[in-house]
């Protein structure tokens, strides 16, 4: 790491102009949350492996900013050459640079890896001391990264209509209406999941996210797909041409954005098919007189924005973000089915784990409370670790119909590791299972018909009264949010408190948001809506047919962590009254796996919560039974028995 920093500082010094600081973000050219191995530049320079963060290297300092999910992990992973900056507690990176770097400083950034929003925010902050943001012509990290992973050539895959639910024709028609309504000539689409959703394609360019490294440009009568052409088979090329989509080289997007700005980007003349004509209004319309270009400031990189006339750009969120979030009936049905199969895999895992914990460690098990009898005497060849058990969970999922891989790296965490919110175990360093400690697993899968994300927290020994009280507070928040009814127009910022109130009563809390959207065989984290204390959760109200997670938690550093997570669908609610004629909404749980009875302090539950729990467990048993064998059904029957007080 020291050599890397020295090499980067040497490049910074020889750069024209010399750089006083270099910013290394986590994002790729599409501002993605999860990136491919060759795009993990921030991880390479800092050693910090979390999905979110930003590295800043100055002439004599190295600092890393990350959010509350990763404070503990970053503390453990950063060398003493790095200083951790805690987002929400320490100054933001733009404020720190403006305040601490000398007047007139030059701060380098690869403009492909910074969004328009980020670059403009920094430029405003730098103005007061005449500091300047310098766009480097190459990525300096790439120049010192000797063993950078190579480019992978993974095929573009057509996502069938039976899973997508809406045709490319319909999606392009709706998008073009939005473009015209926005007085724009065309739109640049940078977010990988938006390109995949619009064109009904998928890929394997990014681990856990079935997307393709690609850009798109859509105008009133033309559509372009910018991708490494080696990934496009003749069949896929024909499919795209059928919808009037011209395939261009990935790197051509930069010059084509400049052509778009000067109204010289020509539609493909080779595509005259019926489907293409439907998608672009019959191919009769000329390009509109509008001269504005739409670019999403959160996902479009500064490099492409720099090719546009800033006076002629609409800086607004892409209309595809909301369109993708509003699931169609086919997607909703697919998500429900995927979550049922996924729930069966989770139950099979818990049955297996329960048996192993008892046989290998003498644990009292899922249902009984007691200390392990012989946990020190088991055979080392039979021991369970955070990685071996998570591999077993993946195996159960892999046996299910339409399975295409995991949706994110499984968080499989024992005892103190469960307090690391986004803990990712490694085979060489992970902890062994401890029957006398809490075990938390947060995991999900990609299925052709839906993406899943579930968290459960269990104990195979004797939980303490404190652990039970904390688990119950998290469960009460989980139930409180899931049972909410609220008027149309309500955003996730307003609802976030419902999950926290039971924790606040005891002076407890958690440092992450409470809910995120989830894709339909796409990204596991999907906007534009979210349920969170963060201000941007105010931006988008929840709407019927959105998906969102419900995942409060509590984490005690050095001891344990607790989180419970289900995926919910937002539905219209049938209320007795309808104040203000707004219409009301409610949530429908589509995740199915039991909560552990022995971790619940029943004295803390009110009758409504107990009734909800019993109803959920009854549904859980009935819905999952067809996917289980007799012994698994018996275990689930016991895990979902009605609770009475």
mmCIF file of N, CA and C in Angstrom, residues 24-81:
data_model
loop_
_atom_site.group_PDB
_atom_site.id
_atom_site.type_symbol
_atom_site.label_atom_id
_atom_site.label_comp_id
_atom_site.label_asym_id
_atom_site.label_seq_id
_atom_site.Cartn_x
_atom_site.Cartn_y
_atom_site.Cartn_z
ATOM 1 N N UNK A 24 -10.077 9.383 -5.344
ATOM 2 C CA UNK A 24 -10.323 8.044 -5.903
ATOM 3 C C UNK A 24 -11.678 7.555 -5.384
ATOM 4 N N UNK A 25 -12.721 7.688 -6.199
ATOM 5 C CA UNK A 25 -14.048 7.254 -5.758
ATOM 6 C C UNK A 25 -14.223 5.740 -5.889
ATOM 7 N N UNK A 26 -15.348 5.245 -5.358
ATOM 8 C CA UNK A 26 -15.669 3.823 -5.474
ATOM 9 C C UNK A 26 -16.299 3.494 -6.814
ATOM 10 N N UNK A 27 -16.860 4.502 -7.474
ATOM 11 C CA UNK A 27 -17.731 4.252 -8.615
ATOM 12 C C UNK A 27 -16.969 3.980 -9.912
ATOM 13 N N UNK A 28 -17.671 3.329 -10.858
ATOM 14 C CA UNK A 28 -17.144 3.122 -12.195
ATOM 15 C C UNK A 28 -17.657 4.221 -13.123
ATOM 16 N N UNK A 29 -17.576 4.009 -14.440
ATOM 17 C CA UNK A 29 -17.991 5.030 -15.412
ATOM 18 C C UNK A 29 -19.505 5.283 -15.402
ATOM 19 N N UNK A 30 -20.235 4.422 -14.689
ATOM 20 C CA UNK A 30 -21.707 4.515 -14.664
ATOM 21 C C UNK A 30 -22.225 4.871 -13.272
ATOM 22 N N UNK A 31 -21.317 5.234 -12.377
ATOM 23 C CA UNK A 31 -21.628 5.603 -10.999
ATOM 24 C C UNK A 31 -22.344 4.464 -10.269
ATOM 25 N N UNK A 32 -21.906 3.242 -10.535
ATOM 26 C CA UNK A 32 -22.538 2.053 -9.961
ATOM 27 C C UNK A 32 -22.140 1.869 -8.504
ATOM 28 N N UNK A 33 -23.065 1.281 -7.733
ATOM 29 C CA UNK A 33 -22.757 0.926 -6.337
ATOM 30 C C UNK A 33 -21.821 -0.282 -6.295
ATOM 31 N N UNK A 34 -22.180 -1.328 -7.014
ATOM 32 C CA UNK A 34 -21.321 -2.507 -7.130
ATOM 33 C C UNK A 34 -20.598 -2.438 -8.472
ATOM 34 N N UNK A 35 -19.287 -2.675 -8.454
ATOM 35 C CA UNK A 35 -18.486 -2.526 -9.673
ATOM 36 C C UNK A 35 -17.708 -3.807 -9.940
ATOM 37 N N UNK A 36 -17.213 -3.933 -11.174
ATOM 38 C CA UNK A 36 -16.434 -5.111 -11.543
ATOM 39 C C UNK A 36 -15.064 -5.059 -10.870
ATOM 40 N N UNK A 37 -14.384 -6.195 -10.879
ATOM 41 C CA UNK A 37 -13.086 -6.295 -10.192
ATOM 42 C C UNK A 37 -12.091 -5.254 -10.699
ATOM 43 N N UNK A 38 -12.081 -4.988 -12.009
ATOM 44 C CA UNK A 38 -11.085 -4.064 -12.561
ATOM 45 C C UNK A 38 -11.441 -2.603 -12.263
ATOM 46 N N UNK A 39 -12.629 -2.353 -11.749
ATOM 47 C CA UNK A 39 -13.030 -0.989 -11.404
ATOM 48 C C UNK A 39 -12.926 -0.695 -9.904
ATOM 49 N N UNK A 40 -12.392 -1.640 -9.138
ATOM 50 C CA UNK A 40 -12.296 -1.437 -7.682
ATOM 51 C C UNK A 40 -11.020 -0.666 -7.338
ATOM 52 N N UNK A 41 -10.942 0.543 -7.865
ATOM 53 C CA UNK A 41 -9.722 1.345 -7.700
ATOM 54 C C UNK A 41 -9.556 1.820 -6.255
ATOM 55 N N UNK A 42 -10.641 2.253 -5.649
ATOM 56 C CA UNK A 42 -10.539 2.725 -4.268
ATOM 57 C C UNK A 42 -10.107 1.605 -3.327
ATOM 58 N N UNK A 43 -10.631 0.403 -3.575
ATOM 59 C CA UNK A 43 -10.223 -0.755 -2.780
ATOM 60 C C UNK A 43 -8.740 -1.050 -2.988
ATOM 61 N N UNK A 44 -8.272 -0.939 -4.223
ATOM 62 C CA UNK A 44 -6.867 -1.215 -4.518
ATOM 63 C C UNK A 44 -5.939 -0.252 -3.786
ATOM 64 N N UNK A 45 -6.270 1.036 -3.776
ATOM 65 C CA UNK A 45 -5.339 2.001 -3.172
ATOM 66 C C UNK A 45 -5.411 1.996 -1.650
ATOM 67 N N UNK A 46 -6.584 1.661 -1.075
ATOM 68 C CA UNK A 46 -6.758 1.822 0.375
ATOM 69 C C UNK A 46 -6.769 0.513 1.155
ATOM 70 N N UNK A 47 -7.118 -0.586 0.490
ATOM 71 C CA UNK A 47 -7.271 -1.852 1.204
ATOM 72 C C UNK A 47 -8.635 -2.033 1.832
ATOM 73 N N UNK A 48 -9.482 -1.006 1.785
ATOM 74 C CA UNK A 48 -10.837 -1.081 2.342
ATOM 75 C C UNK A 48 -11.772 -1.680 1.302
ATOM 76 N N UNK A 49 -12.488 -2.753 1.663
ATOM 77 C CA UNK A 49 -13.248 -3.523 0.679
ATOM 78 C C UNK A 49 -14.745 -3.213 0.661
ATOM 79 N N UNK A 50 -15.220 -2.301 1.492
ATOM 80 C CA UNK A 50 -16.651 -1.993 1.509
ATOM 81 C C UNK A 50 -17.126 -1.423 0.178
ATOM 82 N N UNK A 51 -18.453 -1.471 -0.039
ATOM 83 C CA UNK A 51 -18.992 -1.046 -1.338
ATOM 84 C C UNK A 51 -19.091 0.468 -1.474
ATOM 85 N N UNK A 52 -19.028 1.193 -0.367
ATOM 86 C CA UNK A 52 -19.190 2.650 -0.419
ATOM 87 C C UNK A 52 -18.011 3.330 0.260
ATOM 88 N N UNK A 53 -17.493 4.365 -0.392
ATOM 89 C CA UNK A 53 -16.391 5.097 0.212
ATOM 90 C C UNK A 53 -15.657 5.927 -0.822
ATOM 91 N N UNK A 54 -14.810 6.798 -0.352
ATOM 92 C CA UNK A 54 -14.040 7.669 -1.239
ATOM 93 C C UNK A 54 -12.671 7.901 -0.623
ATOM 94 N N UNK A 55 -11.640 7.726 -1.426
ATOM 95 C CA UNK A 55 -10.273 7.936 -0.952
ATOM 96 C C UNK A 55 -9.748 9.275 -1.449
ATOM 97 N N UNK A 56 -9.038 9.970 -0.591
ATOM 98 C CA UNK A 56 -8.395 11.232 -0.953
ATOM 99 C C UNK A 56 -6.913 11.131 -0.603
ATOM 100 N N UNK A 57 -6.083 11.356 -1.601
ATOM 101 C CA UNK A 57 -4.634 11.282 -1.402
ATOM 102 C C UNK A 57 -4.056 12.668 -1.646
ATOM 103 N N UNK A 58 -3.382 13.210 -0.643
ATOM 104 C CA UNK A 58 -2.707 14.493 -0.790
ATOM 105 C C UNK A 58 -1.196 14.242 -0.776
ATOM 106 N N UNK A 59 -0.420 15.312 -0.764
ATOM 107 C CA UNK A 59 1.040 15.146 -0.809
ATOM 108 C C UNK A 59 1.566 14.393 0.407
ATOM 109 N N UNK A 60 0.879 14.539 1.536
ATOM 110 C CA UNK A 60 1.383 13.869 2.749
ATOM 111 C C UNK A 60 0.307 13.212 3.607
ATOM 112 N N UNK A 61 -0.902 13.103 3.058
ATOM 113 C CA UNK A 61 -1.972 12.459 3.815
ATOM 114 C C UNK A 61 -2.767 11.525 2.912
ATOM 115 N N UNK A 62 -3.442 10.556 3.558
ATOM 116 C CA UNK A 62 -4.392 9.687 2.846
ATOM 117 C C UNK A 62 -5.595 9.507 3.758
ATOM 118 N N UNK A 63 -6.753 9.881 3.264
ATOM 119 C CA UNK A 63 -7.980 9.806 4.072
ATOM 120 C C UNK A 63 -9.044 9.020 3.316
ATOM 121 N N UNK A 64 -9.871 8.303 4.069
ATOM 122 C CA UNK A 64 -10.958 7.540 3.465
ATOM 123 C C UNK A 64 -12.280 7.892 4.152
ATOM 124 N N UNK A 65 -13.248 8.323 3.337
ATOM 125 C CA UNK A 65 -14.589 8.615 3.822
ATOM 126 C C UNK A 65 -15.494 7.412 3.573
ATOM 127 N N UNK A 66 -16.264 7.000 4.576
ATOM 128 C CA UNK A 66 -17.294 5.987 4.366
ATOM 129 C C UNK A 66 -18.428 6.228 5.358
ATOM 130 N N UNK A 67 -19.536 5.498 5.140
ATOM 131 C CA UNK A 67 -20.719 5.737 5.975
ATOM 132 C C UNK A 67 -20.788 4.765 7.145
ATOM 133 N N UNK A 68 -21.832 4.935 7.964
ATOM 134 C CA UNK A 68 -21.952 4.207 9.224
ATOM 135 C C UNK A 68 -21.984 2.699 9.113
ATOM 136 N N UNK A 69 -22.352 2.175 7.957
ATOM 137 C CA UNK A 69 -22.353 0.724 7.771
ATOM 138 C C UNK A 69 -20.954 0.140 7.882
ATOM 139 N N UNK A 70 -19.941 0.994 7.617
ATOM 140 C CA UNK A 70 -18.586 0.475 7.433
ATOM 141 C C UNK A 70 -17.563 1.031 8.426
ATOM 142 N N UNK A 71 -17.990 1.792 9.432
ATOM 143 C CA UNK A 71 -17.009 2.391 10.350
ATOM 144 C C UNK A 71 -16.100 1.321 10.962
ATOM 145 N N UNK A 72 -16.709 0.267 11.492
ATOM 146 C CA UNK A 72 -15.935 -0.768 12.178
ATOM 147 C C UNK A 72 -15.038 -1.512 11.184
ATOM 148 N N UNK A 73 -15.592 -1.854 10.034
ATOM 149 C CA UNK A 73 -14.818 -2.571 9.013
ATOM 150 C C UNK A 73 -13.631 -1.743 8.535
ATOM 151 N N UNK A 74 -13.860 -0.461 8.284
ATOM 152 C CA UNK A 74 -12.774 0.397 7.801
ATOM 153 C C UNK A 74 -11.677 0.530 8.852
ATOM 154 N N UNK A 75 -12.063 0.622 10.107
ATOM 155 C CA UNK A 75 -11.085 0.706 11.200
ATOM 156 C C UNK A 75 -10.167 -0.511 11.188
ATOM 157 N N UNK A 76 -10.746 -1.662 10.887
ATOM 158 C CA UNK A 76 -9.971 -2.907 10.879
ATOM 159 C C UNK A 76 -9.107 -3.052 9.633
ATOM 160 N N UNK A 77 -9.563 -2.508 8.496
ATOM 161 C CA UNK A 77 -8.877 -2.763 7.224
ATOM 162 C C UNK A 77 -7.857 -1.704 6.833
ATOM 163 N N UNK A 78 -8.011 -0.479 7.317
ATOM 164 C CA UNK A 78 -7.095 0.597 6.897
ATOM 165 C C UNK A 78 -5.765 0.500 7.634
ATOM 166 N N UNK A 79 -4.683 0.702 6.896
ATOM 167 C CA UNK A 79 -3.364 0.722 7.537
ATOM 168 C C UNK A 79 -3.176 2.061 8.251
ATOM 169 N N UNK A 80 -2.074 2.171 8.992
ATOM 170 C CA UNK A 80 -1.852 3.405 9.756
ATOM 171 C C UNK A 80 -1.475 4.586 8.858
ATOM 172 N N UNK A 81 -1.332 4.331 7.560
ATOM 173 C CA UNK A 81 -1.103 5.444 6.624
ATOM 174 C C UNK A 81 -2.401 6.184 6.299
#
